[in-house]
PDB file of N, CA and C in Angstrom:
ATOM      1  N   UNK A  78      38.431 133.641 -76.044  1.00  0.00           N
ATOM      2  CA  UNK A  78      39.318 132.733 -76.720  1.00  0.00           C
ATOM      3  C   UNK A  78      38.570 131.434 -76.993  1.00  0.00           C
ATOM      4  N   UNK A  79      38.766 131.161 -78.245  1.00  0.00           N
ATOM      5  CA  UNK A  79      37.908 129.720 -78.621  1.00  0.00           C
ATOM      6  C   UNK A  79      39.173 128.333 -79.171  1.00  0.00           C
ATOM      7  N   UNK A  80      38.838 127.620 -78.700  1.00  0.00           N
ATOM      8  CA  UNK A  80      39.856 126.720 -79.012  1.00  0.00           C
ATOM      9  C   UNK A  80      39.086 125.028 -79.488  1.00  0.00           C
ATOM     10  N   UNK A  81      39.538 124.449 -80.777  1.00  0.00           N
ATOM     11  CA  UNK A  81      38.917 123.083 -81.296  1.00  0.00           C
ATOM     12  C   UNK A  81      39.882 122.318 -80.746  1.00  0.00           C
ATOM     13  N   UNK A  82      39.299 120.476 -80.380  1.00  0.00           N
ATOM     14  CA  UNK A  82      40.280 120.147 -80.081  1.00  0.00           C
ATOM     15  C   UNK A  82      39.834 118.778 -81.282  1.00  0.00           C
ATOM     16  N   UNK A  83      40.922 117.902 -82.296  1.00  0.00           N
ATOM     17  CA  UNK A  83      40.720 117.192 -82.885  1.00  0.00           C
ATOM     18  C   UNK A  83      41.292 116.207 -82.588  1.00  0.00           C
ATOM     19  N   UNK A  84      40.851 114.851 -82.697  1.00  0.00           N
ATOM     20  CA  UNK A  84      41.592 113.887 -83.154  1.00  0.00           C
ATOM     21  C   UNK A  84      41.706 113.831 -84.872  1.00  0.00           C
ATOM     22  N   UNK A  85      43.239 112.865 -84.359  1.00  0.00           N
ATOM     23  CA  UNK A  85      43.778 112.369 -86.134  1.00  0.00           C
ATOM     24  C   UNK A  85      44.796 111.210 -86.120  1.00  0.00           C
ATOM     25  N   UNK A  86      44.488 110.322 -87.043  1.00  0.00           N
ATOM     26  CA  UNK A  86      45.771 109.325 -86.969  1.00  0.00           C
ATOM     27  C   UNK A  86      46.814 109.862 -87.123  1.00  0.00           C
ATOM     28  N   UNK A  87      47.544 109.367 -86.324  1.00  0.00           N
ATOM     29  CA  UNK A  87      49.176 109.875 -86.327  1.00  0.00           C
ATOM     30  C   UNK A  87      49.836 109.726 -87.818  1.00  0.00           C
ATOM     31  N   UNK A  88      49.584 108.797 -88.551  1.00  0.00           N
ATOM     32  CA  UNK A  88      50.142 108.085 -89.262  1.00  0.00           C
ATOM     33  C   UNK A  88      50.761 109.303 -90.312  1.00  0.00           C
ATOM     34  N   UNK A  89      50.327 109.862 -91.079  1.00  0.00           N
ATOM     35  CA  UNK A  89      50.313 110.634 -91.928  1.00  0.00           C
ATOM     36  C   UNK A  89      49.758 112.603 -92.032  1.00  0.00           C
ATOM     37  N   UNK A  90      50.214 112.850 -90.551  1.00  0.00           N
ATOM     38  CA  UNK A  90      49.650 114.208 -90.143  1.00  0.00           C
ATOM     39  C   UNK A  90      50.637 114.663 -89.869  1.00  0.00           C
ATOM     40  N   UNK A  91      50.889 116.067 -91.445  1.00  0.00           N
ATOM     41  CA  UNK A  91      51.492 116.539 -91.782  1.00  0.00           C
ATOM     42  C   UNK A  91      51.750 118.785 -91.347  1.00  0.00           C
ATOM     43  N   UNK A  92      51.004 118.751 -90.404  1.00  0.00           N
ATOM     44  CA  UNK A  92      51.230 119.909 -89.391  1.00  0.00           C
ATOM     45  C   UNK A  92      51.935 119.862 -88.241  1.00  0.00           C
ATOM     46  N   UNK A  93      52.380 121.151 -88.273  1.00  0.00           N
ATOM     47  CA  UNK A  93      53.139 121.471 -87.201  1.00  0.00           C
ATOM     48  C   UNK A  93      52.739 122.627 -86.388  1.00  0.00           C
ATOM     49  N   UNK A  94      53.095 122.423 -84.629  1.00  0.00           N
ATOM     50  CA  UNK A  94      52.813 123.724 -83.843  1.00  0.00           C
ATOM     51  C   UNK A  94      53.059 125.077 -84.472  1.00  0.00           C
ATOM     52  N   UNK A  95      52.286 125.999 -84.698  1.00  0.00           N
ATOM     53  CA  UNK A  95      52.336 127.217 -85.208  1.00  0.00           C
ATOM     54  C   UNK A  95      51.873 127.520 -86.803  1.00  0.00           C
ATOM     55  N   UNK A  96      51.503 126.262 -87.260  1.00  0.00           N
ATOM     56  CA  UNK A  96      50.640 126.032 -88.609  1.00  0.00           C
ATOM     57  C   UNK A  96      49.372 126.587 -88.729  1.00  0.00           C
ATOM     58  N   UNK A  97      48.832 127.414 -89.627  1.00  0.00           N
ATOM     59  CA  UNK A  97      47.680 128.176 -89.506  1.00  0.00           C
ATOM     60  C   UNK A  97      46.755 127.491 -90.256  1.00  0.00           C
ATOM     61  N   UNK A  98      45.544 126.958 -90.116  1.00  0.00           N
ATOM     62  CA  UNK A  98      44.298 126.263 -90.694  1.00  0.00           C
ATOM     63  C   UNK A  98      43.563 126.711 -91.283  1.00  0.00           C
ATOM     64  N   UNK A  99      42.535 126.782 -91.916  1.00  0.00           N
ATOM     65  CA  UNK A  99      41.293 127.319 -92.980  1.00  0.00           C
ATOM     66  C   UNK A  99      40.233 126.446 -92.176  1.00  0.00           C
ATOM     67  N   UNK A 100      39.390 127.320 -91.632  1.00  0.00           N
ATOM     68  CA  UNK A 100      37.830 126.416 -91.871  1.00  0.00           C
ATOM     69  C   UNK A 100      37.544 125.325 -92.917  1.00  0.00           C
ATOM     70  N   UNK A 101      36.881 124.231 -93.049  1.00  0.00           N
ATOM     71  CA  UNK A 101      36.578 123.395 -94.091  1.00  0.00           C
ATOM     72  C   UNK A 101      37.943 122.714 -93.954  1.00  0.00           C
ATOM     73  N   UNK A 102      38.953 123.005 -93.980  1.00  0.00           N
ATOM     74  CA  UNK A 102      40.417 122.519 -94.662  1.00  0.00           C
ATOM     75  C   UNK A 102      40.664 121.074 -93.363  1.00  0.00           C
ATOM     76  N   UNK A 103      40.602 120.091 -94.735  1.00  0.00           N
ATOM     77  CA  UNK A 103      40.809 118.963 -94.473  1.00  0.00           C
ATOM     78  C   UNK A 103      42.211 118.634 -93.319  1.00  0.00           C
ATOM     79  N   UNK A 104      42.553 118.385 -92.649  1.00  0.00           N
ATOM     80  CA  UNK A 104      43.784 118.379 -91.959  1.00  0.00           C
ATOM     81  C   UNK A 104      44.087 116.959 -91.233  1.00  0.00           C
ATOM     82  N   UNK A 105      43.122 115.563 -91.658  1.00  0.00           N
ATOM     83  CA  UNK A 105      43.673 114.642 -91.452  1.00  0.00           C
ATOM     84  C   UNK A 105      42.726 113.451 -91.697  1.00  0.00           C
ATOM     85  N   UNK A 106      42.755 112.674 -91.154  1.00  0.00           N
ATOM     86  CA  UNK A 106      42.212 110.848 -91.072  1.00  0.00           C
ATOM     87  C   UNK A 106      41.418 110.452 -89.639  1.00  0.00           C
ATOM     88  N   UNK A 107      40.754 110.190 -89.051  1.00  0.00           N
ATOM     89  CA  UNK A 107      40.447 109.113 -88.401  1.00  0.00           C
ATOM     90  C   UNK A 107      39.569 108.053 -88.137  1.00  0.00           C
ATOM     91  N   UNK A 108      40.450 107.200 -88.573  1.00  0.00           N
ATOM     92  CA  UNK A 108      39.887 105.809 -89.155  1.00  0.00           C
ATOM     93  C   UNK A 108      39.170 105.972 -90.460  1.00  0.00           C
ATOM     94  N   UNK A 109      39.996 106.559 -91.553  1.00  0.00           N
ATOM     95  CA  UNK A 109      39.559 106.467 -92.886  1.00  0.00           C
ATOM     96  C   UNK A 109      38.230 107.909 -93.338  1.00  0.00           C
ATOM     97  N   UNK A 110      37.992 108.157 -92.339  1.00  0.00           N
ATOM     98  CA  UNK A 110      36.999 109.615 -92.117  1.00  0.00           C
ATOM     99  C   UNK A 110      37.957 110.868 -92.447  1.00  0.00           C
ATOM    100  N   UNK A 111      37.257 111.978 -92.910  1.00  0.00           N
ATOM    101  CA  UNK A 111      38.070 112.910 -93.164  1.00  0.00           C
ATOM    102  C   UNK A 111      37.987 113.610 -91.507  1.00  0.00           C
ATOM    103  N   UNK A 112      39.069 114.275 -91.161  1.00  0.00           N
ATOM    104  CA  UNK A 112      38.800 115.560 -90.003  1.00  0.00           C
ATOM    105  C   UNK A 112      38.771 116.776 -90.838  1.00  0.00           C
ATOM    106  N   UNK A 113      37.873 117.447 -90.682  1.00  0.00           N
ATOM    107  CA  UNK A 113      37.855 118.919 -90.698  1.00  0.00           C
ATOM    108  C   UNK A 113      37.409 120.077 -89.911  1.00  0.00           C
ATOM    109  N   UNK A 114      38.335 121.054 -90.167  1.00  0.00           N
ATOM    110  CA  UNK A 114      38.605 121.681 -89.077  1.00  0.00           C
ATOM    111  C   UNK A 114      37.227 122.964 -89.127  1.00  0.00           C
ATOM    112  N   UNK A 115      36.943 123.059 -87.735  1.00  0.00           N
ATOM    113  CA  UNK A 115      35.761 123.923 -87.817  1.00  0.00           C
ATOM    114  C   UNK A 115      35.635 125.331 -87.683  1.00  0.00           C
ATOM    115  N   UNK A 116      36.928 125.349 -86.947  1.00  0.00           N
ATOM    116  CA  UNK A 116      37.372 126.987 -86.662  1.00  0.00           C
ATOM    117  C   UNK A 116      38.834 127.022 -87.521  1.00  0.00           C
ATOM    118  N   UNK A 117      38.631 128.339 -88.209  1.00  0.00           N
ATOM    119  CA  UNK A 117      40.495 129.095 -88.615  1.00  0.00           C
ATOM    120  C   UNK A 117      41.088 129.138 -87.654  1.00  0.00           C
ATOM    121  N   UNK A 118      42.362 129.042 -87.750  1.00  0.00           N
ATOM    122  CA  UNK A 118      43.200 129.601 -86.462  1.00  0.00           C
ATOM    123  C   UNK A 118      44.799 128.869 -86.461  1.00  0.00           C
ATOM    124  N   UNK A 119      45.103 128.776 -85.718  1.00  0.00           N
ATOM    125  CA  UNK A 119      46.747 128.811 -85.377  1.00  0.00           C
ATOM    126  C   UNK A 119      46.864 127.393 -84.432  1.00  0.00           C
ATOM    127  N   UNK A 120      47.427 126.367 -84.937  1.00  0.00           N
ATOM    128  CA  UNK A 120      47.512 124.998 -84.055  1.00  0.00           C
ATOM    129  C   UNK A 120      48.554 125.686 -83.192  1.00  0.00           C
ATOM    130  N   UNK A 121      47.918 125.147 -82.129  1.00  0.00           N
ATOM    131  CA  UNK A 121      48.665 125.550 -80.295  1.00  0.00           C
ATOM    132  C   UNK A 121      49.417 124.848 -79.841  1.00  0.00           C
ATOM    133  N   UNK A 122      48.811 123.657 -80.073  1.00  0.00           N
ATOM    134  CA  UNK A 122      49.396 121.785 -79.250  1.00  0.00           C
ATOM    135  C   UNK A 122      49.354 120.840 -79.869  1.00  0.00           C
ATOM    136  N   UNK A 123      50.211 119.976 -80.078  1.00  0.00           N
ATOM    137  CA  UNK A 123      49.640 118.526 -80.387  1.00  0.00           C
ATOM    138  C   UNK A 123      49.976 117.365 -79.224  1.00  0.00           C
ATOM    139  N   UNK A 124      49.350 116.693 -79.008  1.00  0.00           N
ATOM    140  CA  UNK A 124      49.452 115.510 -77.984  1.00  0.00           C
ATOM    141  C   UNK A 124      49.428 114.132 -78.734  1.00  0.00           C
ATOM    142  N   UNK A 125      50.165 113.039 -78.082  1.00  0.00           N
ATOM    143  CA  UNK A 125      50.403 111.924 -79.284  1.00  0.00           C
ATOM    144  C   UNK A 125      49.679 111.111 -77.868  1.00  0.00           C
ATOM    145  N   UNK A 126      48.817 110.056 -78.475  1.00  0.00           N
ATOM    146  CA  UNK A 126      48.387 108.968 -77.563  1.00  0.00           C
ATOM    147  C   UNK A 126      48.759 108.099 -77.926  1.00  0.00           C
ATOM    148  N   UNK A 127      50.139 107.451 -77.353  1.00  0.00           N
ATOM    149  CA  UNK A 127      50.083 105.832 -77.655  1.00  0.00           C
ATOM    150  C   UNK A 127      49.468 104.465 -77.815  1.00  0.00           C
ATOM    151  N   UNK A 128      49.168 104.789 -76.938  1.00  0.00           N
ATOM    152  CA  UNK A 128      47.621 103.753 -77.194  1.00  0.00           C
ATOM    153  C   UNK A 128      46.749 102.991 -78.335  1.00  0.00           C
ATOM    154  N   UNK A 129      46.478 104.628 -78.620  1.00  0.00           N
ATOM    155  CA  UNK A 129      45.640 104.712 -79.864  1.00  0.00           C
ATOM    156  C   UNK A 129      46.376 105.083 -81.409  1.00  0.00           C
ATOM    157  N   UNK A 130      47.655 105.486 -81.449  1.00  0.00           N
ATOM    158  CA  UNK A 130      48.217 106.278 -82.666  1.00  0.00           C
ATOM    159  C   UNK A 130      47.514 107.347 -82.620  1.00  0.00           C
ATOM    160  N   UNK A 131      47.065 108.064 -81.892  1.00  0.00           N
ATOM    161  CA  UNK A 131      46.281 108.754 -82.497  1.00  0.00           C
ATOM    162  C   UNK A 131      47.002 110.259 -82.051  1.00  0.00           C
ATOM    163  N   UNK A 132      46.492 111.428 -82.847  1.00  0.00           N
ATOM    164  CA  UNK A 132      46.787 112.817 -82.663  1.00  0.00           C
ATOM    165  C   UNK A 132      45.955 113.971 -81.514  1.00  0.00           C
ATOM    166  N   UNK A 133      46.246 114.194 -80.480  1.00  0.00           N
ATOM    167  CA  UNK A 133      45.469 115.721 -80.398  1.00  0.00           C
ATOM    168  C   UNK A 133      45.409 116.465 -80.650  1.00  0.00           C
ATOM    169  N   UNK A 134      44.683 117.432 -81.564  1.00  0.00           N
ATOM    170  CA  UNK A 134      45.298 118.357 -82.389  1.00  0.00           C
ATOM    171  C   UNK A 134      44.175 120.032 -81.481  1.00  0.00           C
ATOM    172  N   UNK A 135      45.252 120.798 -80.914  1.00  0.00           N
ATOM    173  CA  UNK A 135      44.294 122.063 -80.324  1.00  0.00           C
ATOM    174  C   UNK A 135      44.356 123.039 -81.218  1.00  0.00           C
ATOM    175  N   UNK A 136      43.458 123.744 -81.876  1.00  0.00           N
ATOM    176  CA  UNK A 136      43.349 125.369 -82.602  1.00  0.00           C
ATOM    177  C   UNK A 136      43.287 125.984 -81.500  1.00  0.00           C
ATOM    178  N   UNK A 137      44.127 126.971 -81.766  1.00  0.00           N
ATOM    179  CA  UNK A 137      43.082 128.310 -81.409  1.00  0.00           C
ATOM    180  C   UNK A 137      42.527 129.132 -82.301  1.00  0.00           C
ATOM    181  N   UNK A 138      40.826 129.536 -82.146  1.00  0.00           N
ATOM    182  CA  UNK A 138      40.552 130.181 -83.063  1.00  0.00           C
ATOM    183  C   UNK A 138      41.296 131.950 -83.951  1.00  0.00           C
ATOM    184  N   UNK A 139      41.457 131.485 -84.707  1.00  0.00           N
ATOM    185  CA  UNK A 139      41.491 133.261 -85.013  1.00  0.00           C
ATOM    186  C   UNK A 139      40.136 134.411 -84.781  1.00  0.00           C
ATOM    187  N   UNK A 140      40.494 135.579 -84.248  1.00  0.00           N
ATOM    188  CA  UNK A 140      39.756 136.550 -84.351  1.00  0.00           C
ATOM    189  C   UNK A 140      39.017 136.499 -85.415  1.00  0.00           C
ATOM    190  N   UNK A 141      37.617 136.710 -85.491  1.00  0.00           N
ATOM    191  CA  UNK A 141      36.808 137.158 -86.312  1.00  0.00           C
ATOM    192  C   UNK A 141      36.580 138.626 -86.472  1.00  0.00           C
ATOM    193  N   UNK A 142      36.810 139.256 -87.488  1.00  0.00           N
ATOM    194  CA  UNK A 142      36.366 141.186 -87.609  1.00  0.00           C
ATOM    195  C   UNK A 142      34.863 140.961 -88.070  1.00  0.00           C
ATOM    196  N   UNK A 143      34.275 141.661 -87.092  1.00  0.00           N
ATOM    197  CA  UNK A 143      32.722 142.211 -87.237  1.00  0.00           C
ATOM    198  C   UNK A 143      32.467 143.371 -87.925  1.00  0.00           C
TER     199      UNK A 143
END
């Protein structure tokens, strides 16, 4: 099991738990930077840090077929 974990500004992050991702596919902001996501797969978690505004964002990867 492979799992990414991202940050993202809260501000404007528009996924939800059980949302499926694309490699490459842009999925947010932080601090004016793009995030992109490195593995496909299925968002697991999100965690909000007050602190920071900021997002945790966990994939899990999807299976790869060999």
């Amino acid at each position: 099991m492979m799992f990414e974990v991202l940050r993202v500004d809260a501000t404007e992050f528009k996924k939800n738990v059980g949302d499926k991702v694309k490699k490459g596919e842009i999925i947010g902001y932080l601090k004016n930077t793009p995030v992109v996501v490195n593995v496909g797969g299925i968002i697991q978690c999100i965690y909000f840090d007050e602190d920071t505004h900021e997002l945790e964002v966990v994939i899990l990867a999807e299976k790869v077929k060999e």
